[in-house]
mmCIF file of N, CA and C in Angstrom:
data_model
loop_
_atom_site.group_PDB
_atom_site.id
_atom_site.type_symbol
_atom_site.label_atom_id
_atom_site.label_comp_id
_atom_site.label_asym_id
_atom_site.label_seq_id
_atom_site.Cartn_x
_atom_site.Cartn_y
_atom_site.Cartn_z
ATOM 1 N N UNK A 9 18.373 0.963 7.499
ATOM 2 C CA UNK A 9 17.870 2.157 6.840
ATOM 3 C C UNK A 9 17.387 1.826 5.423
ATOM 4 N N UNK A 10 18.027 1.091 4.478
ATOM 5 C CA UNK A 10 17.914 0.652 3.363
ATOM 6 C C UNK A 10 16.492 -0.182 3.760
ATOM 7 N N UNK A 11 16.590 -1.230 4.519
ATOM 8 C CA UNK A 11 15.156 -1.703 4.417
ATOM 9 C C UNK A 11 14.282 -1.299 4.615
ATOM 10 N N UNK A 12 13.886 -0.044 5.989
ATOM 11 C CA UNK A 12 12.965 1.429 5.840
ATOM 12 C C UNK A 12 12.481 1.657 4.416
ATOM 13 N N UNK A 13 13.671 1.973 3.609
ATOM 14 C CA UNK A 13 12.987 2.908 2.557
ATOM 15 C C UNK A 13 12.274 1.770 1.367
ATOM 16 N N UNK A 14 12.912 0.869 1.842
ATOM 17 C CA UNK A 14 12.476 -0.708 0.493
ATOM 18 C C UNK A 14 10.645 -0.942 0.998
ATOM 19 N N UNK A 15 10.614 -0.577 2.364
ATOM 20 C CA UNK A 15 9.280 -1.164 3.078
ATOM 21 C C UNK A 15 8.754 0.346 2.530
ATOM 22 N N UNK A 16 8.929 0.936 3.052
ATOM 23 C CA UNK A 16 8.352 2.899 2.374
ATOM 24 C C UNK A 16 7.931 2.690 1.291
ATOM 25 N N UNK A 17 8.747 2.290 0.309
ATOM 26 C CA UNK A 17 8.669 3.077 -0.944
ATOM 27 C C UNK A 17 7.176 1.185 -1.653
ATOM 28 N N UNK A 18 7.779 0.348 -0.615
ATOM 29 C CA UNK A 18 6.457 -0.576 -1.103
ATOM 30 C C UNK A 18 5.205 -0.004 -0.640
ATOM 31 N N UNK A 19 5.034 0.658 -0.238
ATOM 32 C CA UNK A 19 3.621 1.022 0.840
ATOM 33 C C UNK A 19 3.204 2.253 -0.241
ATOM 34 N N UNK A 20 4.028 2.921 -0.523
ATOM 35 C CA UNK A 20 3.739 4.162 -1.670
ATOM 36 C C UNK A 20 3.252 3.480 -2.859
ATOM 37 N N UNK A 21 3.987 2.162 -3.469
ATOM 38 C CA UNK A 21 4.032 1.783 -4.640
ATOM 39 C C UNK A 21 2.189 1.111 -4.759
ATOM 40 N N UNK A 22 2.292 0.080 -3.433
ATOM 41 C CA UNK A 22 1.048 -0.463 -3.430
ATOM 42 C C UNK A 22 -0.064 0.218 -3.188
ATOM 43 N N UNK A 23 -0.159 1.390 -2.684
ATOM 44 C CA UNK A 23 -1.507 2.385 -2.618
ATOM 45 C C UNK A 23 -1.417 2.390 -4.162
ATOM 46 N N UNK A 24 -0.312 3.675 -4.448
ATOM 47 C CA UNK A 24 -0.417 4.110 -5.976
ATOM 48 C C UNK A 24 -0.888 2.929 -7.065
ATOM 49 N N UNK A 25 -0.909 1.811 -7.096
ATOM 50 C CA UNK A 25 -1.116 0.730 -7.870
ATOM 51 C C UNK A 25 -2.787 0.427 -7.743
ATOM 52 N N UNK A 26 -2.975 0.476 -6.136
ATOM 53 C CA UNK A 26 -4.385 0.236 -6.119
ATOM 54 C C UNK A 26 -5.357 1.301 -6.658
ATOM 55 N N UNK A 27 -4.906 2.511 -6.276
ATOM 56 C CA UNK A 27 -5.588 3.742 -7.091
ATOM 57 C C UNK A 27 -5.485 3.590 -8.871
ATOM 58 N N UNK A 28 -4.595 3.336 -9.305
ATOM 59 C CA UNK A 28 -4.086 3.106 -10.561
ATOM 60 C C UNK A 28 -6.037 2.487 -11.156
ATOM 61 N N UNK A 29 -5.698 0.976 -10.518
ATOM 62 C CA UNK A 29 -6.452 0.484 -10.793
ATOM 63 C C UNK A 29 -8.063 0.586 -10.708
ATOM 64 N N UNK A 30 -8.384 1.283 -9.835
ATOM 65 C CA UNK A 30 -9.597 1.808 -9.461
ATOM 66 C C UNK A 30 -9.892 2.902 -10.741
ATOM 67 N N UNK A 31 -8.945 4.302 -10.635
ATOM 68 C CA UNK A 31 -8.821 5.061 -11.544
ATOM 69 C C UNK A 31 -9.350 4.340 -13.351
ATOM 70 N N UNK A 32 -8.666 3.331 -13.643
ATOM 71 C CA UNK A 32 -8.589 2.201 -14.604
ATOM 72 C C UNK A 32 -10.369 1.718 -14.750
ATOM 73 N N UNK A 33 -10.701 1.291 -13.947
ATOM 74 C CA UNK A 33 -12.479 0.554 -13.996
ATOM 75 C C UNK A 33 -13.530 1.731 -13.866
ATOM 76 N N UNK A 34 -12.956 3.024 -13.561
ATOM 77 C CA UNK A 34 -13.963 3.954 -13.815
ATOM 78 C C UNK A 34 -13.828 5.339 -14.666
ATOM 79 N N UNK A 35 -12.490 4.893 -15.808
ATOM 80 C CA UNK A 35 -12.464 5.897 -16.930
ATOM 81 C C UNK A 35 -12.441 4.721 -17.919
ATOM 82 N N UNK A 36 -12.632 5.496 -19.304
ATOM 83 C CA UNK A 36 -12.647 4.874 -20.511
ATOM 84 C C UNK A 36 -11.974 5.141 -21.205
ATOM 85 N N UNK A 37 -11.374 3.810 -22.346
ATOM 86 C CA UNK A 37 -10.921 4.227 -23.635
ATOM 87 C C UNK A 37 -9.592 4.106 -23.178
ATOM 88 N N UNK A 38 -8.291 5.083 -23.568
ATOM 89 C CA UNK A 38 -6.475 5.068 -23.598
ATOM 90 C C UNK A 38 -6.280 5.201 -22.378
ATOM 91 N N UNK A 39 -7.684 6.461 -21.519
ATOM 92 C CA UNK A 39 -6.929 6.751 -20.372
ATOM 93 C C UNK A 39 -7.316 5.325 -19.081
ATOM 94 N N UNK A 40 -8.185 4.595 -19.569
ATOM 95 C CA UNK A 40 -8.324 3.805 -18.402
ATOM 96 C C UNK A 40 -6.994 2.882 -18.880
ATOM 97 N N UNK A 41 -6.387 2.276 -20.188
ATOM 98 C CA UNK A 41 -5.666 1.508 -20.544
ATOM 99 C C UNK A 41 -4.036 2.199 -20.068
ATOM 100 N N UNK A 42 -4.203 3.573 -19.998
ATOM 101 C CA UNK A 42 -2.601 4.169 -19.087
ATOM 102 C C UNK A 42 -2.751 3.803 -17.981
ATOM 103 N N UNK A 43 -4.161 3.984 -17.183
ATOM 104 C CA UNK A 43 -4.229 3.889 -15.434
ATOM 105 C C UNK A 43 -3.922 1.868 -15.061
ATOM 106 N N UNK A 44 -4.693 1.090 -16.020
ATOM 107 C CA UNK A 44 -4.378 0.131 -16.302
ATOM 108 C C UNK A 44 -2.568 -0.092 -15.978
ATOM 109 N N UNK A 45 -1.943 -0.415 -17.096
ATOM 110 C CA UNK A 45 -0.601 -0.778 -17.300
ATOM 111 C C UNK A 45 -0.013 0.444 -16.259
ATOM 112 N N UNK A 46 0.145 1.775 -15.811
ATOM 113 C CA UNK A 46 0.426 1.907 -14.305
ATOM 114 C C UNK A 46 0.388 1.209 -13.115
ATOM 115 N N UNK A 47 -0.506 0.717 -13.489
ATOM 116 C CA UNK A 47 -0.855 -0.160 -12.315
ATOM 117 C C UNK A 47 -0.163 -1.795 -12.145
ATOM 118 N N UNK A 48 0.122 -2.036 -13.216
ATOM 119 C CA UNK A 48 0.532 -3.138 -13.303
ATOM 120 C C UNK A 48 1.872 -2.944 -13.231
ATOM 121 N N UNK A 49 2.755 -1.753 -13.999
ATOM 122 C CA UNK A 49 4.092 -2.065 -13.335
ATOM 123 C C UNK A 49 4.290 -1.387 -11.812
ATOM 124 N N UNK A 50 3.551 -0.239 -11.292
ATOM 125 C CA UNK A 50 3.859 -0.663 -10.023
ATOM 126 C C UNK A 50 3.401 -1.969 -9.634
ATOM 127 N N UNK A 51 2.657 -2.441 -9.490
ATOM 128 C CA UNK A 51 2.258 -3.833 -8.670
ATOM 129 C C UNK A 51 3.777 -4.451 -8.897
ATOM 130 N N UNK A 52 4.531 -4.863 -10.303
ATOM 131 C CA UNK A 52 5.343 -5.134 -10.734
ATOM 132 C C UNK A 52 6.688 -4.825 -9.540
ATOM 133 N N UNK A 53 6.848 -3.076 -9.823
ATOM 134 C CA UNK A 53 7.757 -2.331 -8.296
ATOM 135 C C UNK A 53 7.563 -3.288 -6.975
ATOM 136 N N UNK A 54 6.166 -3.292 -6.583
ATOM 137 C CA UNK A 54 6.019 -3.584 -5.315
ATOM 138 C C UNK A 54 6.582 -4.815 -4.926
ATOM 139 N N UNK A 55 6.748 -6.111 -5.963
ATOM 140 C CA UNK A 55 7.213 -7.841 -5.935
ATOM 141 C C UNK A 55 8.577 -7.581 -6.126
ATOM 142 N N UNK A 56 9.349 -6.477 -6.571
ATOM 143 C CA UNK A 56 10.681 -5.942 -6.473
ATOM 144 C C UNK A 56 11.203 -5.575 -5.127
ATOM 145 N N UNK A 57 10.619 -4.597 -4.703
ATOM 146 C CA UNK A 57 10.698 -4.049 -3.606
ATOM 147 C C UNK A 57 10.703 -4.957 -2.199
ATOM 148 N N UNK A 58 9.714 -5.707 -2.202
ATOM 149 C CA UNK A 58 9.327 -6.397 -0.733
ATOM 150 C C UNK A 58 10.410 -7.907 -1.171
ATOM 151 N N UNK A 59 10.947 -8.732 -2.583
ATOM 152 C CA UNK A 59 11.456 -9.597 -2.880
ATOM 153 C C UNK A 59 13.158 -8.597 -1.732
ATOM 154 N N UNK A 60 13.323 -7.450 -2.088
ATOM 155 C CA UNK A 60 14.790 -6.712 -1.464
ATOM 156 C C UNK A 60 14.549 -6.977 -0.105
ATOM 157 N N UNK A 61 13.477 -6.741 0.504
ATOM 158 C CA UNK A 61 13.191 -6.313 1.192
ATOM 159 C C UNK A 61 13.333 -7.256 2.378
ATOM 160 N N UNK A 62 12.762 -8.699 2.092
ATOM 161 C CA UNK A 62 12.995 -9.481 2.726
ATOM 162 C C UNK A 62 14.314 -10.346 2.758
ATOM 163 N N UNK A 63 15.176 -10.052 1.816
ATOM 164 C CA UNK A 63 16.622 -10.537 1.840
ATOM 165 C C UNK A 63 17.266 -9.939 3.375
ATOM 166 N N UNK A 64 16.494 -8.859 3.533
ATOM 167 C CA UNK A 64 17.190 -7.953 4.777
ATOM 168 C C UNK A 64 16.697 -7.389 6.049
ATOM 169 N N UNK A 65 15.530 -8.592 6.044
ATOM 170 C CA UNK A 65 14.891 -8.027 7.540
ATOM 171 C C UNK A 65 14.048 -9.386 7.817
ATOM 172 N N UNK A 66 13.694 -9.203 8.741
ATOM 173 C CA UNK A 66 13.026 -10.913 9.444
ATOM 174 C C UNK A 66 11.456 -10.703 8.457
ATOM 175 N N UNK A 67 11.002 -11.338 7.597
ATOM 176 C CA UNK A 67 9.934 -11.987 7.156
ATOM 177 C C UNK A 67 8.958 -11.519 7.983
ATOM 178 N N UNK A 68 8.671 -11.867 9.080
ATOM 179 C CA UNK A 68 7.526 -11.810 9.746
ATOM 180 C C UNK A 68 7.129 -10.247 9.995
ATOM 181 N N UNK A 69 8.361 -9.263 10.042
ATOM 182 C CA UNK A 69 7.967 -7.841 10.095
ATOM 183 C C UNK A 69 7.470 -7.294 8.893
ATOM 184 N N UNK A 70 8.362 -7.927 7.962
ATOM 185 C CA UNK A 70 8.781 -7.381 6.645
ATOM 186 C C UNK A 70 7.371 -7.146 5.930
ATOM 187 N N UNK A 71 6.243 -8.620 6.048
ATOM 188 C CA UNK A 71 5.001 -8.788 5.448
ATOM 189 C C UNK A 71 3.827 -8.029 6.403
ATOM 190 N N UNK A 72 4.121 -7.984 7.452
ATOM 191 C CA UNK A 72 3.213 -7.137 8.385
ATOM 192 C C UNK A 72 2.886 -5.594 8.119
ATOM 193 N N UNK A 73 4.369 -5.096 8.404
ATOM 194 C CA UNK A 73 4.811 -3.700 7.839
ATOM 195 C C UNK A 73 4.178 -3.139 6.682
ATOM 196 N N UNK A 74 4.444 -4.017 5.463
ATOM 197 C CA UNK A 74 4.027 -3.652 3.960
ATOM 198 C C UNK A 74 2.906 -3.707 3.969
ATOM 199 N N UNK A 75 1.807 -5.128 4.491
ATOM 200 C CA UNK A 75 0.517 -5.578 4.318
ATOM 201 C C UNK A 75 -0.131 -4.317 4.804
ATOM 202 N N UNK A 76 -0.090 -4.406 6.125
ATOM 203 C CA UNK A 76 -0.187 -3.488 7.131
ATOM 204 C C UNK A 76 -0.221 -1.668 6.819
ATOM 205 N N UNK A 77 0.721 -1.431 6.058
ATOM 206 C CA UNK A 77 0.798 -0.217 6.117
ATOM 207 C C UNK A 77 0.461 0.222 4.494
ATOM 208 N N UNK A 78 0.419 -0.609 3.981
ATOM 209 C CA UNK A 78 0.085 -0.497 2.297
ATOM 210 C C UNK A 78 -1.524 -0.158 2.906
ATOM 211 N N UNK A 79 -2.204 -1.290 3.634
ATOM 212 C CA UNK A 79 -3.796 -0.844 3.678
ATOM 213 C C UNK A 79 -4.254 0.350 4.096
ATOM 214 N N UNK A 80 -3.468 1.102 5.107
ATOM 215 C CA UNK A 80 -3.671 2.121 5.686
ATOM 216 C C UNK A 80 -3.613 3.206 5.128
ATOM 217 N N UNK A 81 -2.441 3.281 3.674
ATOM 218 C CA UNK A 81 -1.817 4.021 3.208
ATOM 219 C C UNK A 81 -3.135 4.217 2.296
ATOM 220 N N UNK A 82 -3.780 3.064 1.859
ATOM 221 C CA UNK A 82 -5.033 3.037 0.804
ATOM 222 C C UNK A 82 -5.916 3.650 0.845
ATOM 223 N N UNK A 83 -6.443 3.265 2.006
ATOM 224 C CA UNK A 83 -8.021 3.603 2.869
ATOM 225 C C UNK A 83 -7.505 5.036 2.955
ATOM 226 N N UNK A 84 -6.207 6.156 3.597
ATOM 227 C CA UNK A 84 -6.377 7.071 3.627
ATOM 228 C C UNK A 84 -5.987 8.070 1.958
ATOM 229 N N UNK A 85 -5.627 7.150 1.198
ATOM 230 C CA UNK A 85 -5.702 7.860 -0.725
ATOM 231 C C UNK A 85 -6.998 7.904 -1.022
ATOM 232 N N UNK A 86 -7.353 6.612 -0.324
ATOM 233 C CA UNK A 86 -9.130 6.880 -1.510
ATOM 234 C C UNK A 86 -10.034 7.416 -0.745
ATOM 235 N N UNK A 87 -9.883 7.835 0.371
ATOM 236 C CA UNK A 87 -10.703 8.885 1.162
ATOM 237 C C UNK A 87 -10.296 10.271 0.121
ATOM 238 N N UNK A 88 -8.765 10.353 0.378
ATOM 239 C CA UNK A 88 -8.165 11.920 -0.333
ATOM 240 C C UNK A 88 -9.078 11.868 -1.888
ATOM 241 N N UNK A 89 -8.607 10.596 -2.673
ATOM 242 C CA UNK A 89 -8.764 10.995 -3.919
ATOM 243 C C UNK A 89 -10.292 10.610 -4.746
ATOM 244 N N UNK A 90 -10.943 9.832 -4.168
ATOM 245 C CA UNK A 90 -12.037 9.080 -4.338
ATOM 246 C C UNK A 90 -13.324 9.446 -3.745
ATOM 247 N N UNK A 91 -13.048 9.832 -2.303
ATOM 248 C CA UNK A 91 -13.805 10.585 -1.018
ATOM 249 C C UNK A 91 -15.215 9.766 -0.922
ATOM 250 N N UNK A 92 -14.196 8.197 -0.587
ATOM 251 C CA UNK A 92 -15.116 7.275 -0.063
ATOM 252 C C UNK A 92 -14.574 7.329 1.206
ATOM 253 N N UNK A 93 -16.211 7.559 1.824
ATOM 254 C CA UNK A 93 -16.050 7.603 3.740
ATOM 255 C C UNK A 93 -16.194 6.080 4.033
ATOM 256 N N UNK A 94 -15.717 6.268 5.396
ATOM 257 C CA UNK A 94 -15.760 4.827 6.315
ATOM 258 C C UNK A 94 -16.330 5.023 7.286
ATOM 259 N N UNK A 95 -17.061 4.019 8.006
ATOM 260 C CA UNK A 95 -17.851 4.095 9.134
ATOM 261 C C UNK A 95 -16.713 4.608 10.377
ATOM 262 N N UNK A 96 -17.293 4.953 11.194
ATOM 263 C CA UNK A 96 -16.406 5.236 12.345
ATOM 264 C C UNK A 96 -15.848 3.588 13.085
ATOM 265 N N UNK A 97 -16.748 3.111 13.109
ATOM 266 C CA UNK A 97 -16.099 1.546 12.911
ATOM 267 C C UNK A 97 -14.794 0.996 12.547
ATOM 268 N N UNK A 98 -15.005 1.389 11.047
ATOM 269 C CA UNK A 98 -14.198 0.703 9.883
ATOM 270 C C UNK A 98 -12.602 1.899 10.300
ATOM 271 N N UNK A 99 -13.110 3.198 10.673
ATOM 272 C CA UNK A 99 -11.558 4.164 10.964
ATOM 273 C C UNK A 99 -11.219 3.329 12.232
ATOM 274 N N UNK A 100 -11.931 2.570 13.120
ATOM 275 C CA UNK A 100 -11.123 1.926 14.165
ATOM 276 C C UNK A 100 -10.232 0.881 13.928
ATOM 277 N N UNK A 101 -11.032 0.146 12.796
ATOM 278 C CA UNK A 101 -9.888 -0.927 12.215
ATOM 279 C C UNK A 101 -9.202 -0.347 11.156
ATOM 280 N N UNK A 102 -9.216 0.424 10.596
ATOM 281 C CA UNK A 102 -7.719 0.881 10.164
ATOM 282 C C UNK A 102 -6.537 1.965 11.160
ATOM 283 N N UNK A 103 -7.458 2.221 12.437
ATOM 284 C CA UNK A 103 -6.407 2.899 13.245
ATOM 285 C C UNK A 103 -5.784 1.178 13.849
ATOM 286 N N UNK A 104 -6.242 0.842 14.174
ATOM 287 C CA UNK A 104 -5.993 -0.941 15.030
ATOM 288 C C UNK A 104 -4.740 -0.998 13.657
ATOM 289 N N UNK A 105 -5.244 -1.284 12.940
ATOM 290 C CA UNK A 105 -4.027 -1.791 11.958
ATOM 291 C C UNK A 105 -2.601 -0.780 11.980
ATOM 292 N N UNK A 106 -2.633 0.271 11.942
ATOM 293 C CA UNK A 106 -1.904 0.963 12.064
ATOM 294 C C UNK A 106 -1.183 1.241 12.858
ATOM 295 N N UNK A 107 -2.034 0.806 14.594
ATOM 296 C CA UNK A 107 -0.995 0.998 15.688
ATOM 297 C C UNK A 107 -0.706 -0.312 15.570
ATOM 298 N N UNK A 108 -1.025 -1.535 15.248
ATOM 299 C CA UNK A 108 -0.112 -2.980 14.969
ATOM 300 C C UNK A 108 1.466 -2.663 14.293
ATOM 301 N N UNK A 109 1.163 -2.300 13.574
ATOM 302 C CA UNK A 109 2.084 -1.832 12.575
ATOM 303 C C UNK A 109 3.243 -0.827 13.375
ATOM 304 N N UNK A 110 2.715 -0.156 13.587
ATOM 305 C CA UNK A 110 3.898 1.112 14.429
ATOM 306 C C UNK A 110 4.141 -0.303 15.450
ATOM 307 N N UNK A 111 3.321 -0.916 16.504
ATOM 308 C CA UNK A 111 4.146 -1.528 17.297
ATOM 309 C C UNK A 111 4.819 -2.861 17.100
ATOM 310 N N UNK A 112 5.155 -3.152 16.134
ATOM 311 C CA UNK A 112 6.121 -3.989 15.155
ATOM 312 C C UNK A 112 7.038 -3.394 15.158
ATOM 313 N N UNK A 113 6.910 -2.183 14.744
ATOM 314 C CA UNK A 113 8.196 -1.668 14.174
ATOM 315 C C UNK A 113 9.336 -1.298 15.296
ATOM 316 N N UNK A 114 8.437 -0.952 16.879
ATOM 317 C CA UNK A 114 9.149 -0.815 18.180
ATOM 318 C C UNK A 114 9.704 -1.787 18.522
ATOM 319 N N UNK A 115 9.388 -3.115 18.433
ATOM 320 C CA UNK A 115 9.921 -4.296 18.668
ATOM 321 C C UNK A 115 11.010 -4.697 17.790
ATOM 322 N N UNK A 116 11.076 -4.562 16.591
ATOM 323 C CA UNK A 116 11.863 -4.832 15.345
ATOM 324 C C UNK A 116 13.081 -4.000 15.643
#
């Protein structure tokens, strides 16, 4: 259960970090330099998080899971917050990634 929420809360941390940073290269001045250093200590969280994370679950899920579900978690923030579309294509490979991911987690 503990490693659930260590893999969770990396997948939250690493979207929020990537938005951070995006947010960061397209404002100016203090507020891109807050979205900036947000971004950097989550990224910071996230080498915390997945370092726990793998003390307590097999490696090979552990990096799949996070990789895996951090991208998914992305592609569907910066649709929400950004409202960059994807080809119907590109939603197949992030659904593909996603059912990888769920079926890891059945096996695990």
């Amino acid at each position: 259960m503990l490693t659930g929420a260590l893999i969770g809360l990396y997948v939250v941390c690493f979207a929020a970090c990537n938005l951070c940073f995006k947010l960061a290269v397209i404002r100016s001045g203090g507020v891109a330099t807050a979205y900036f250093i947000a971004g950097n200590v989550l990224g910071f969280g996230c080498t915390l998080l997945i370092t726990f994370a793998l003390k307590r679950a097999n490696p090979n899920v552990v990096y799949a899971v996070c990789v895996g579900g951090g991208f998914v978690l992305l592609q569907l923030a910066s649709l929400a917050v950004f409202r960059q579309p994807l080809s119907g294509l590109q939603w197949l490979g992030v659904g593909l990634v996603g059912t990888g991911v769920l079926l890891l987690q059945l096996k695990a």
